[in-house]
PDB file of C-alpha atoms in Angstrom:
ATOM      1  CA  ASN A 184       1.819   2.753 -20.173  1.00 65.00           C
ATOM      2  CA  ALA A 185       0.101  -0.119 -18.329  1.00 80.00           C
ATOM      3  CA  GLY A 186       2.157   0.048 -15.082  1.00 95.00           C
ATOM      4  CA  VAL A 187       1.372  -2.932 -12.820  1.00 97.00           C
ATOM      5  CA  THR A 188      -1.185  -5.401 -14.189  1.00 97.00           C
ATOM      6  CA  GLN A 189      -2.844  -8.057 -12.041  1.00 98.00           C
ATOM      7  CA  THR A 190      -4.990 -10.949 -13.213  1.00 97.00           C
ATOM      8  CA  PRO A 191      -7.583 -12.155 -12.478  1.00 97.00           C
ATOM      9  CA  LYS A 192      -9.646  -9.361 -10.893  1.00 97.00           C
ATOM     10  CA  PHE A 193     -11.891 -11.767  -8.985  1.00 97.00           C
ATOM     11  CA  ARG A 194     -11.715 -15.446  -8.095  1.00 97.00           C
ATOM     12  CA  VAL A 195     -13.648 -17.856  -5.903  1.00 97.00           C
ATOM     13  CA  LEU A 196     -11.827 -20.979  -4.720  1.00 97.00           C
ATOM     14  CA  LYS A 197     -12.837 -23.950  -2.652  1.00 98.00           C
ATOM     15  CA  THR A 198     -10.750 -24.931   0.358  1.00 98.00           C
ATOM     16  CA  GLY A 199      -7.770 -26.983  -0.742  1.00 97.00           C
ATOM     17  CA  GLN A 200      -7.685 -25.743  -4.324  1.00 97.00           C
ATOM     18  CA  SER A 201      -4.590 -24.081  -5.738  1.00 96.00           C
ATOM     19  CA  MET A 202      -4.236 -21.031  -7.919  1.00 97.00           C
ATOM     20  CA  THR A 203      -1.716 -18.514  -9.184  1.00 98.00           C
ATOM     21  CA  LEU A 204      -2.247 -14.770  -9.045  1.00 98.00           C
ATOM     22  CA  LEU A 205      -0.404 -13.076 -11.868  1.00 98.00           C
ATOM     23  CA  CYS A 206       1.434  -9.766 -11.695  1.00 98.00           C
ATOM     24  CA  ALA A 207       3.341  -8.060 -14.490  1.00 98.00           C
ATOM     25  CA  GLN A 208       4.963  -4.626 -14.651  1.00 97.00           C
ATOM     26  CA  ASP A 209       6.307  -2.823 -17.685  1.00 96.00           C
ATOM     27  CA  MET A 210       8.320  -0.119 -15.903  1.00 95.00           C
ATOM     28  CA  ASN A 211      11.544  -2.146 -15.621  1.00 94.00           C
ATOM     29  CA  HIS A 212      11.348  -1.951 -11.820  1.00 95.00           C
ATOM     30  CA  GLU A 213      13.747  -4.147  -9.900  1.00 94.00           C
ATOM     31  CA  TYR A 214      11.664  -4.400  -6.737  1.00 93.00           C
ATOM     32  CA  MET A 215       8.296  -6.152  -6.573  1.00 95.00           C
ATOM     33  CA  TYR A 216       5.976  -6.918  -3.665  1.00 95.00           C
ATOM     34  CA  TRP A 217       2.832  -8.824  -2.788  1.00 97.00           C
ATOM     35  CA  TYR A 218       0.479  -7.442  -0.130  1.00 97.00           C
ATOM     36  CA  ARG A 219      -2.852  -8.582   1.215  1.00 97.00           C
ATOM     37  CA  GLN A 220      -5.482  -6.133   2.393  1.00 96.00           C
ATOM     38  CA  ASP A 221      -8.002  -7.100   5.035  1.00 93.00           C
ATOM     39  CA  PRO A 222     -10.674  -4.789   6.490  1.00 83.00           C
ATOM     40  CA  GLY A 223      -9.292  -2.378   9.078  1.00 73.00           C
ATOM     41  CA  MET A 224      -5.810  -3.928   9.022  1.00 75.00           C
ATOM     42  CA  GLY A 225      -4.002  -1.979   6.354  1.00 83.00           C
ATOM     43  CA  LEU A 226      -1.756  -3.814   3.937  1.00 93.00           C
ATOM     44  CA  ARG A 227       0.496  -6.633   5.069  1.00 94.00           C
ATOM     45  CA  LEU A 228       3.532  -7.771   3.109  1.00 94.00           C
ATOM     46  CA  ILE A 229       3.483 -11.409   1.990  1.00 96.00           C
ATOM     47  CA  HIS A 230       6.647 -11.778  -0.134  1.00 96.00           C
ATOM     48  CA  TYR A 231       8.902  -9.481  -2.061  1.00 94.00           C
ATOM     49  CA  SER A 232      11.742  -9.567  -4.593  1.00 95.00           C
ATOM     50  CA  VAL A 233      14.734  -7.279  -5.001  1.00 92.00           C
ATOM     51  CA  GLY A 234      15.463  -8.421  -8.540  1.00 94.00           C
ATOM     52  CA  GLU A 235      15.233 -11.254 -11.047  1.00 95.00           C
ATOM     53  CA  GLY A 236      16.006 -14.592  -9.417  1.00 96.00           C
ATOM     54  CA  THR A 237      15.460 -13.362  -5.848  1.00 96.00           C
ATOM     55  CA  THR A 238      12.576 -13.699  -3.402  1.00 96.00           C
ATOM     56  CA  ALA A 239      12.189 -12.993   0.306  1.00 94.00           C
ATOM     57  CA  LYS A 240       9.542 -13.485   2.979  1.00 95.00           C
ATOM     58  CA  GLY A 241       7.505 -10.637   4.302  1.00 93.00           C
ATOM     59  CA  GLU A 242       5.294 -10.331   7.334  1.00 92.00           C
ATOM     60  CA  VAL A 243       2.722 -13.050   6.484  1.00 95.00           C
ATOM     61  CA  PRO A 244       4.353 -15.564   4.061  1.00 97.00           C
ATOM     62  CA  ASP A 245       2.785 -18.828   5.247  1.00 96.00           C
ATOM     63  CA  GLY A 246       0.642 -20.576   2.643  1.00 96.00           C
ATOM     64  CA  TYR A 247       2.098 -18.601  -0.276  1.00 98.00           C
ATOM     65  CA  ASN A 248       4.939 -19.141  -2.744  1.00 97.00           C
ATOM     66  CA  VAL A 249       6.508 -16.706  -5.199  1.00 98.00           C
ATOM     67  CA  SER A 250       9.112 -16.781  -7.940  1.00 97.00           C
ATOM     68  CA  ARG A 251      10.870 -14.110 -10.009  1.00 98.00           C
ATOM     69  CA  SER A 252      12.125 -15.650 -13.236  1.00 97.00           C
ATOM     70  CA  THR A 253      11.921 -12.372 -15.164  1.00 97.00           C
ATOM     71  CA  THR A 254      12.107  -8.701 -14.225  1.00 96.00           C
ATOM     72  CA  GLU A 255       8.525  -8.181 -15.416  1.00 97.00           C
ATOM     73  CA  ASP A 256       6.654 -11.027 -13.693  1.00 98.00           C
ATOM     74  CA  PHE A 257       6.100 -11.891 -10.041  1.00 98.00           C
ATOM     75  CA  PRO A 258       3.387 -14.582  -9.642  1.00 98.00           C
ATOM     76  CA  LEU A 259       1.927 -15.505  -6.259  1.00 98.00           C
ATOM     77  CA  ARG A 260       0.902 -19.122  -5.714  1.00 98.00           C
ATOM     78  CA  LEU A 261      -1.568 -20.501  -3.211  1.00 97.00           C
ATOM     79  CA  LEU A 262      -0.841 -24.219  -2.990  1.00 92.00           C
ATOM     80  CA  SER A 263      -3.831 -25.230  -0.839  1.00 97.00           C
ATOM     81  CA  ALA A 264      -6.291 -22.395  -0.281  1.00 97.00           C
ATOM     82  CA  ALA A 265      -7.803 -21.809   3.151  1.00 97.00           C
ATOM     83  CA  PRO A 266     -10.708 -19.533   4.179  1.00 97.00           C
ATOM     84  CA  SER A 267      -8.186 -17.367   6.079  1.00 96.00           C
ATOM     85  CA  GLN A 268      -6.696 -16.442   2.703  1.00 97.00           C
ATOM     86  CA  THR A 269      -9.888 -14.677   1.667  1.00 97.00           C
ATOM     87  CA  SER A 270      -8.600 -11.180   1.002  1.00 97.00           C
ATOM     88  CA  VAL A 271      -7.747  -8.587  -1.608  1.00 97.00           C
ATOM     89  CA  TYR A 272      -4.250  -9.107  -2.977  1.00 98.00           C
ATOM     90  CA  PHE A 273      -2.134  -6.280  -4.333  1.00 97.00           C
ATOM     91  CA  CYS A 274       1.043  -6.470  -6.319  1.00 98.00           C
ATOM     92  CA  ALA A 275       3.360  -3.464  -6.260  1.00 96.00           C
ATOM     93  CA  SER A 276       6.707  -2.445  -7.687  1.00 95.00           C
ATOM     94  CA  SER A 277       9.325   0.220  -7.055  1.00 93.00           C
ATOM     95  CA  ILE A 278      12.236   1.446  -9.114  1.00 89.00           C
ATOM     96  CA  GLU A 279      14.636   1.373  -6.182  1.00 80.00           C
ATOM     97  CA  THR A 280      14.739   0.055  -2.670  1.00 77.00           C
ATOM     98  CA  LEU A 281      12.337   1.734  -0.274  1.00 72.00           C
ATOM     99  CA  ALA A 282      15.396   3.024   1.596  1.00 69.00           C
ATOM    100  CA  MET A 283      16.075   5.276  -1.394  1.00 73.00           C
ATOM    101  CA  ASN A 284      12.715   6.997  -0.812  1.00 80.00           C
ATOM    102  CA  SER A 285      11.180   5.246  -3.789  1.00 85.00           C
ATOM    103  CA  PRO A 286       7.349   5.038  -3.705  1.00 90.00           C
ATOM    104  CA  LEU A 287       5.342   1.950  -4.552  1.00 93.00           C
ATOM    105  CA  HIS A 288       3.290   1.539  -7.735  1.00 95.00           C
ATOM    106  CA  PHE A 289       0.282  -0.712  -7.197  1.00 96.00           C
ATOM    107  CA  GLY A 290      -1.869  -2.871  -9.421  1.00 97.00           C
ATOM    108  CA  ASN A 291      -5.661  -2.820  -9.080  1.00 96.00           C
ATOM    109  CA  GLY A 292      -5.817  -5.953  -6.996  1.00 97.00           C
ATOM    110  CA  THR A 293      -7.301  -9.438  -7.076  1.00 97.00           C
ATOM    111  CA  ARG A 294     -10.288 -10.123  -4.832  1.00 97.00           C
ATOM    112  CA  LEU A 295     -10.088 -13.738  -3.682  1.00 97.00           C
ATOM    113  CA  THR A 296     -12.781 -15.609  -1.791  1.00 97.00           C
ATOM    114  CA  VAL A 297     -12.093 -19.063  -0.377  1.00 97.00           C
ATOM    115  CA  THR A 298     -15.180 -21.042   0.610  1.00 97.00           C
TER     116      THR A 298
ATOM    117  CA  SER B  82      -1.340  -1.648  17.796  1.00 34.00           C
ATOM    118  CA  GLN B  83       0.702  -1.428  14.644  1.00 39.00           C
ATOM    119  CA  GLN B  84       3.008   1.192  13.212  1.00 52.00           C
ATOM    120  CA  GLY B  85       1.152   3.736  11.110  1.00 63.00           C
ATOM    121  CA  GLU B  86      -2.330   4.230  12.534  1.00 78.00           C
ATOM    122  CA  GLU B  87      -4.709   6.751  11.047  1.00 84.00           C
ATOM    123  CA  ASP B  88      -7.209   8.911  12.844  1.00 85.00           C
ATOM    124  CA  PRO B  89     -10.101   9.353  12.283  1.00 89.00           C
ATOM    125  CA  GLN B  90     -11.192   6.084  10.701  1.00 89.00           C
ATOM    126  CA  ALA B  91     -13.850   7.922   8.710  1.00 92.00           C
ATOM    127  CA  LEU B  92     -14.504  11.535   7.762  1.00 94.00           C
ATOM    128  CA  SER B  93     -17.477  13.147   6.018  1.00 96.00           C
ATOM    129  CA  ILE B  94     -17.229  16.726   4.742  1.00 95.00           C
ATOM    130  CA  GLN B  95     -18.867  19.073   2.267  1.00 97.00           C
ATOM    131  CA  GLU B  96     -17.224  19.951  -1.015  1.00 97.00           C
ATOM    132  CA  GLY B  97     -14.996  22.972  -0.556  1.00 97.00           C
ATOM    133  CA  GLU B  98     -14.124  22.187   3.061  1.00 97.00           C
ATOM    134  CA  ASN B  99     -10.720  21.055   4.229  1.00 97.00           C
ATOM    135  CA  ALA B 100     -10.051  17.480   5.345  1.00 96.00           C
ATOM    136  CA  THR B 101      -7.406  16.620   7.901  1.00 96.00           C
ATOM    137  CA  MET B 102      -6.321  13.152   8.898  1.00 95.00           C
ATOM    138  CA  ASN B 103      -3.573  12.058  11.238  1.00 95.00           C
ATOM    139  CA  CYS B 104      -1.136   9.184  11.392  1.00 94.00           C
ATOM    140  CA  SER B 105       0.801   7.970  14.396  1.00 94.00           C
ATOM    141  CA  TYR B 106       3.696   5.564  14.455  1.00 92.00           C
ATOM    142  CA  LYS B 107       5.638   3.885  17.182  1.00 90.00           C
ATOM    143  CA  THR B 108       9.333   3.728  16.322  1.00 89.00           C
ATOM    144  CA  SER B 109      11.798   6.000  14.540  1.00 90.00           C
ATOM    145  CA  ILE B 110      11.346   6.045  10.787  1.00 92.00           C
ATOM    146  CA  ASN B 111      13.230   7.066   7.658  1.00 92.00           C
ATOM    147  CA  ASN B 112      10.245   8.327   5.714  1.00 93.00           C
ATOM    148  CA  LEU B 113       6.483   8.418   5.837  1.00 94.00           C
ATOM    149  CA  GLN B 114       4.314   8.023   2.778  1.00 95.00           C
ATOM    150  CA  TRP B 115       0.669   8.805   2.057  1.00 96.00           C
ATOM    151  CA  TYR B 116      -1.402   6.852  -0.444  1.00 96.00           C
ATOM    152  CA  ARG B 117      -4.948   7.188  -1.768  1.00 97.00           C
ATOM    153  CA  GLN B 118      -7.193   4.268  -2.680  1.00 96.00           C
ATOM    154  CA  ASN B 119     -10.360   4.684  -4.680  1.00 96.00           C
ATOM    155  CA  SER B 120     -13.008   2.016  -4.259  1.00 92.00           C
ATOM    156  CA  GLY B 121     -12.031  -1.207  -6.002  1.00 90.00           C
ATOM    157  CA  ARG B 122      -8.658   0.120  -7.128  1.00 92.00           C
ATOM    158  CA  GLY B 123      -5.037  -0.072  -6.084  1.00 93.00           C
ATOM    159  CA  LEU B 124      -3.232   2.447  -3.927  1.00 95.00           C
ATOM    160  CA  VAL B 125      -1.819   5.548  -5.558  1.00 96.00           C
ATOM    161  CA  HIS B 126       1.196   7.318  -4.074  1.00 96.00           C
ATOM    162  CA  LEU B 127       0.521  10.926  -3.009  1.00 97.00           C
ATOM    163  CA  ILE B 128       3.464  12.273  -1.024  1.00 96.00           C
ATOM    164  CA  LEU B 129       6.635  10.995   0.634  1.00 95.00           C
ATOM    165  CA  ILE B 130       8.137  13.007   3.477  1.00 95.00           C
ATOM    166  CA  ARG B 131      11.604  12.216   4.802  1.00 94.00           C
ATOM    167  CA  SER B 132      12.391  12.093   8.488  1.00 94.00           C
ATOM    168  CA  ASN B 133      14.429  15.313   8.265  1.00 95.00           C
ATOM    169  CA  GLU B 134      11.556  17.231   6.656  1.00 96.00           C
ATOM    170  CA  ARG B 135       8.773  18.931   8.586  1.00 97.00           C
ATOM    171  CA  GLU B 136       6.316  19.933   5.874  1.00 98.00           C
ATOM    172  CA  LYS B 137       5.697  19.154   2.235  1.00 97.00           C
ATOM    173  CA  HIS B 138       3.155  20.394  -0.310  1.00 96.00           C
ATOM    174  CA  SER B 139       1.781  18.938  -3.511  1.00 95.00           C
ATOM    175  CA  GLY B 140      -1.077  20.824  -5.137  1.00 96.00           C
ATOM    176  CA  ARG B 141      -3.955  20.852  -2.637  1.00 97.00           C
ATOM    177  CA  LEU B 142      -2.169  18.410  -0.333  1.00 98.00           C
ATOM    178  CA  ARG B 143      -0.082  19.413   2.663  1.00 98.00           C
ATOM    179  CA  VAL B 144       1.754  16.877   4.798  1.00 98.00           C
ATOM    180  CA  THR B 145       3.466  17.574   8.093  1.00 98.00           C
ATOM    181  CA  LEU B 146       5.763  15.334  10.082  1.00 97.00           C
ATOM    182  CA  ASP B 147       6.545  15.696  13.777  1.00 97.00           C
ATOM    183  CA  THR B 148       9.192  13.145  14.665  1.00 95.00           C
ATOM    184  CA  SER B 149       9.164  14.162  18.339  1.00 95.00           C
ATOM    185  CA  LYS B 150       5.488  13.169  18.563  1.00 95.00           C
ATOM    186  CA  LYS B 151       5.857  10.351  16.053  1.00 95.00           C
ATOM    187  CA  SER B 152       2.953  11.693  14.044  1.00 95.00           C
ATOM    188  CA  SER B 153       2.076  13.012  10.615  1.00 96.00           C
ATOM    189  CA  SER B 154      -0.946  14.774   9.188  1.00 97.00           C
ATOM    190  CA  LEU B 155      -2.407  15.021   5.705  1.00 97.00           C
ATOM    191  CA  LEU B 156      -4.478  18.085   4.849  1.00 98.00           C
ATOM    192  CA  ILE B 157      -6.584  18.234   1.709  1.00 97.00           C
ATOM    193  CA  THR B 158      -7.665  21.814   1.029  1.00 97.00           C
ATOM    194  CA  ALA B 159     -10.785  22.860  -0.881  1.00 97.00           C
ATOM    195  CA  SER B 160     -11.960  19.253  -1.174  1.00 97.00           C
ATOM    196  CA  ARG B 161     -13.791  17.966  -4.229  1.00 97.00           C
ATOM    197  CA  ALA B 162     -16.162  15.040  -4.688  1.00 96.00           C
ATOM    198  CA  ALA B 163     -13.332  13.302  -6.568  1.00 96.00           C
ATOM    199  CA  ASP B 164     -11.280  13.293  -3.339  1.00 97.00           C
ATOM    200  CA  THR B 165     -13.670  10.671  -1.935  1.00 98.00           C
ATOM    201  CA  ALA B 166     -11.373   7.729  -1.200  1.00 97.00           C
ATOM    202  CA  SER B 167      -9.492   5.945   1.553  1.00 95.00           C
ATOM    203  CA  TYR B 168      -6.179   7.447   2.593  1.00 96.00           C
ATOM    204  CA  PHE B 169      -3.349   5.388   4.049  1.00 94.00           C
ATOM    205  CA  CYS B 170      -0.130   6.336   5.717  1.00 95.00           C
ATOM    206  CA  ALA B 171       2.868   4.025   5.517  1.00 93.00           C
ATOM    207  CA  ALA B 172       5.886   4.345   7.789  1.00 92.00           C
ATOM    208  CA  PHE B 173       9.240   3.152   6.500  1.00 91.00           C
ATOM    209  CA  LYS B 174      12.075   2.007   8.710  1.00 87.00           C
ATOM    210  CA  ALA B 175      15.336   1.197   6.906  1.00 83.00           C
ATOM    211  CA  ALA B 176      16.469  -1.164   9.666  1.00 80.00           C
ATOM    212  CA  GLY B 177      14.639  -4.283   8.635  1.00 77.00           C
ATOM    213  CA  ASN B 178      13.558  -2.637   5.346  1.00 78.00           C
ATOM    214  CA  LYS B 179      10.029  -2.491   6.712  1.00 82.00           C
ATOM    215  CA  LEU B 180       7.139  -0.430   5.304  1.00 88.00           C
ATOM    216  CA  THR B 181       4.091  -0.622   7.565  1.00 89.00           C
ATOM    217  CA  PHE B 182       0.666   0.568   6.465  1.00 91.00           C
ATOM    218  CA  GLY B 183      -2.051   1.867   8.730  1.00 90.00           C
ATOM    219  CA  GLY B 184      -5.698   0.872   8.522  1.00 89.00           C
ATOM    220  CA  GLY B 185      -6.694   3.984   6.561  1.00 92.00           C
ATOM    221  CA  THR B 186      -9.096   6.913   6.818  1.00 93.00           C
ATOM    222  CA  ARG B 187     -12.234   6.774   4.670  1.00 94.00           C
ATOM    223  CA  VAL B 188     -13.067  10.239   3.374  1.00 97.00           C
ATOM    224  CA  LEU B 189     -16.459  11.094   1.900  1.00 97.00           C
ATOM    225  CA  VAL B 190     -16.770  14.472   0.185  1.00 97.00           C
ATOM    226  CA  LYS B 191     -20.403  15.376  -0.352  1.00 96.00           C
ATOM    227  CA  PRO B 192     -21.273  17.612  -3.322  1.00 91.00           C
TER     228      PRO B 192
END
């Protein structure tokens, strides 16, 4: 059982370039999330989805786009990368809303450096 | 400061000793969760404690929650080298559907 799979594991971008971080889960979870992790700051929510066809903004959405065309996939797009987007990005999923005491299942992350 | 702050930031202990880390939060919550992160990996869920619970156990892990002090603690008993990781608390507030992570406690268990 693969769980949450993120690709790529590492990427270096130049300022202004675009890229898509891929996330796929095989647990049939309705809820999916994108977080970024910066040193000493914990994880901050970028965007999330409560089901196929839905997306919503999190705490730090600027500079990022998401879509949810299938239950399994939740790609994160950087349209014009900036050095401030250098971070480790984590995708997560949950079977139910967090209000139902449902824990998050995380992928192994994508380490992105923007030069 | 943000909801869900861990203390200490780093902890170094010998194998076999107990490790205790604390988490404080600022507003009322619905549940508090603890996660472990090994180097270069994603977070793994350890325990979820609801706001109406005071203590919860899972194997060598014991979590307490004191809503009057807005704090939680995670105790790892009889630590092993494999427990070396960063540990994060995350406070969930249903109003606003907001889960807020702390900055983590780095635990080093020396063999």
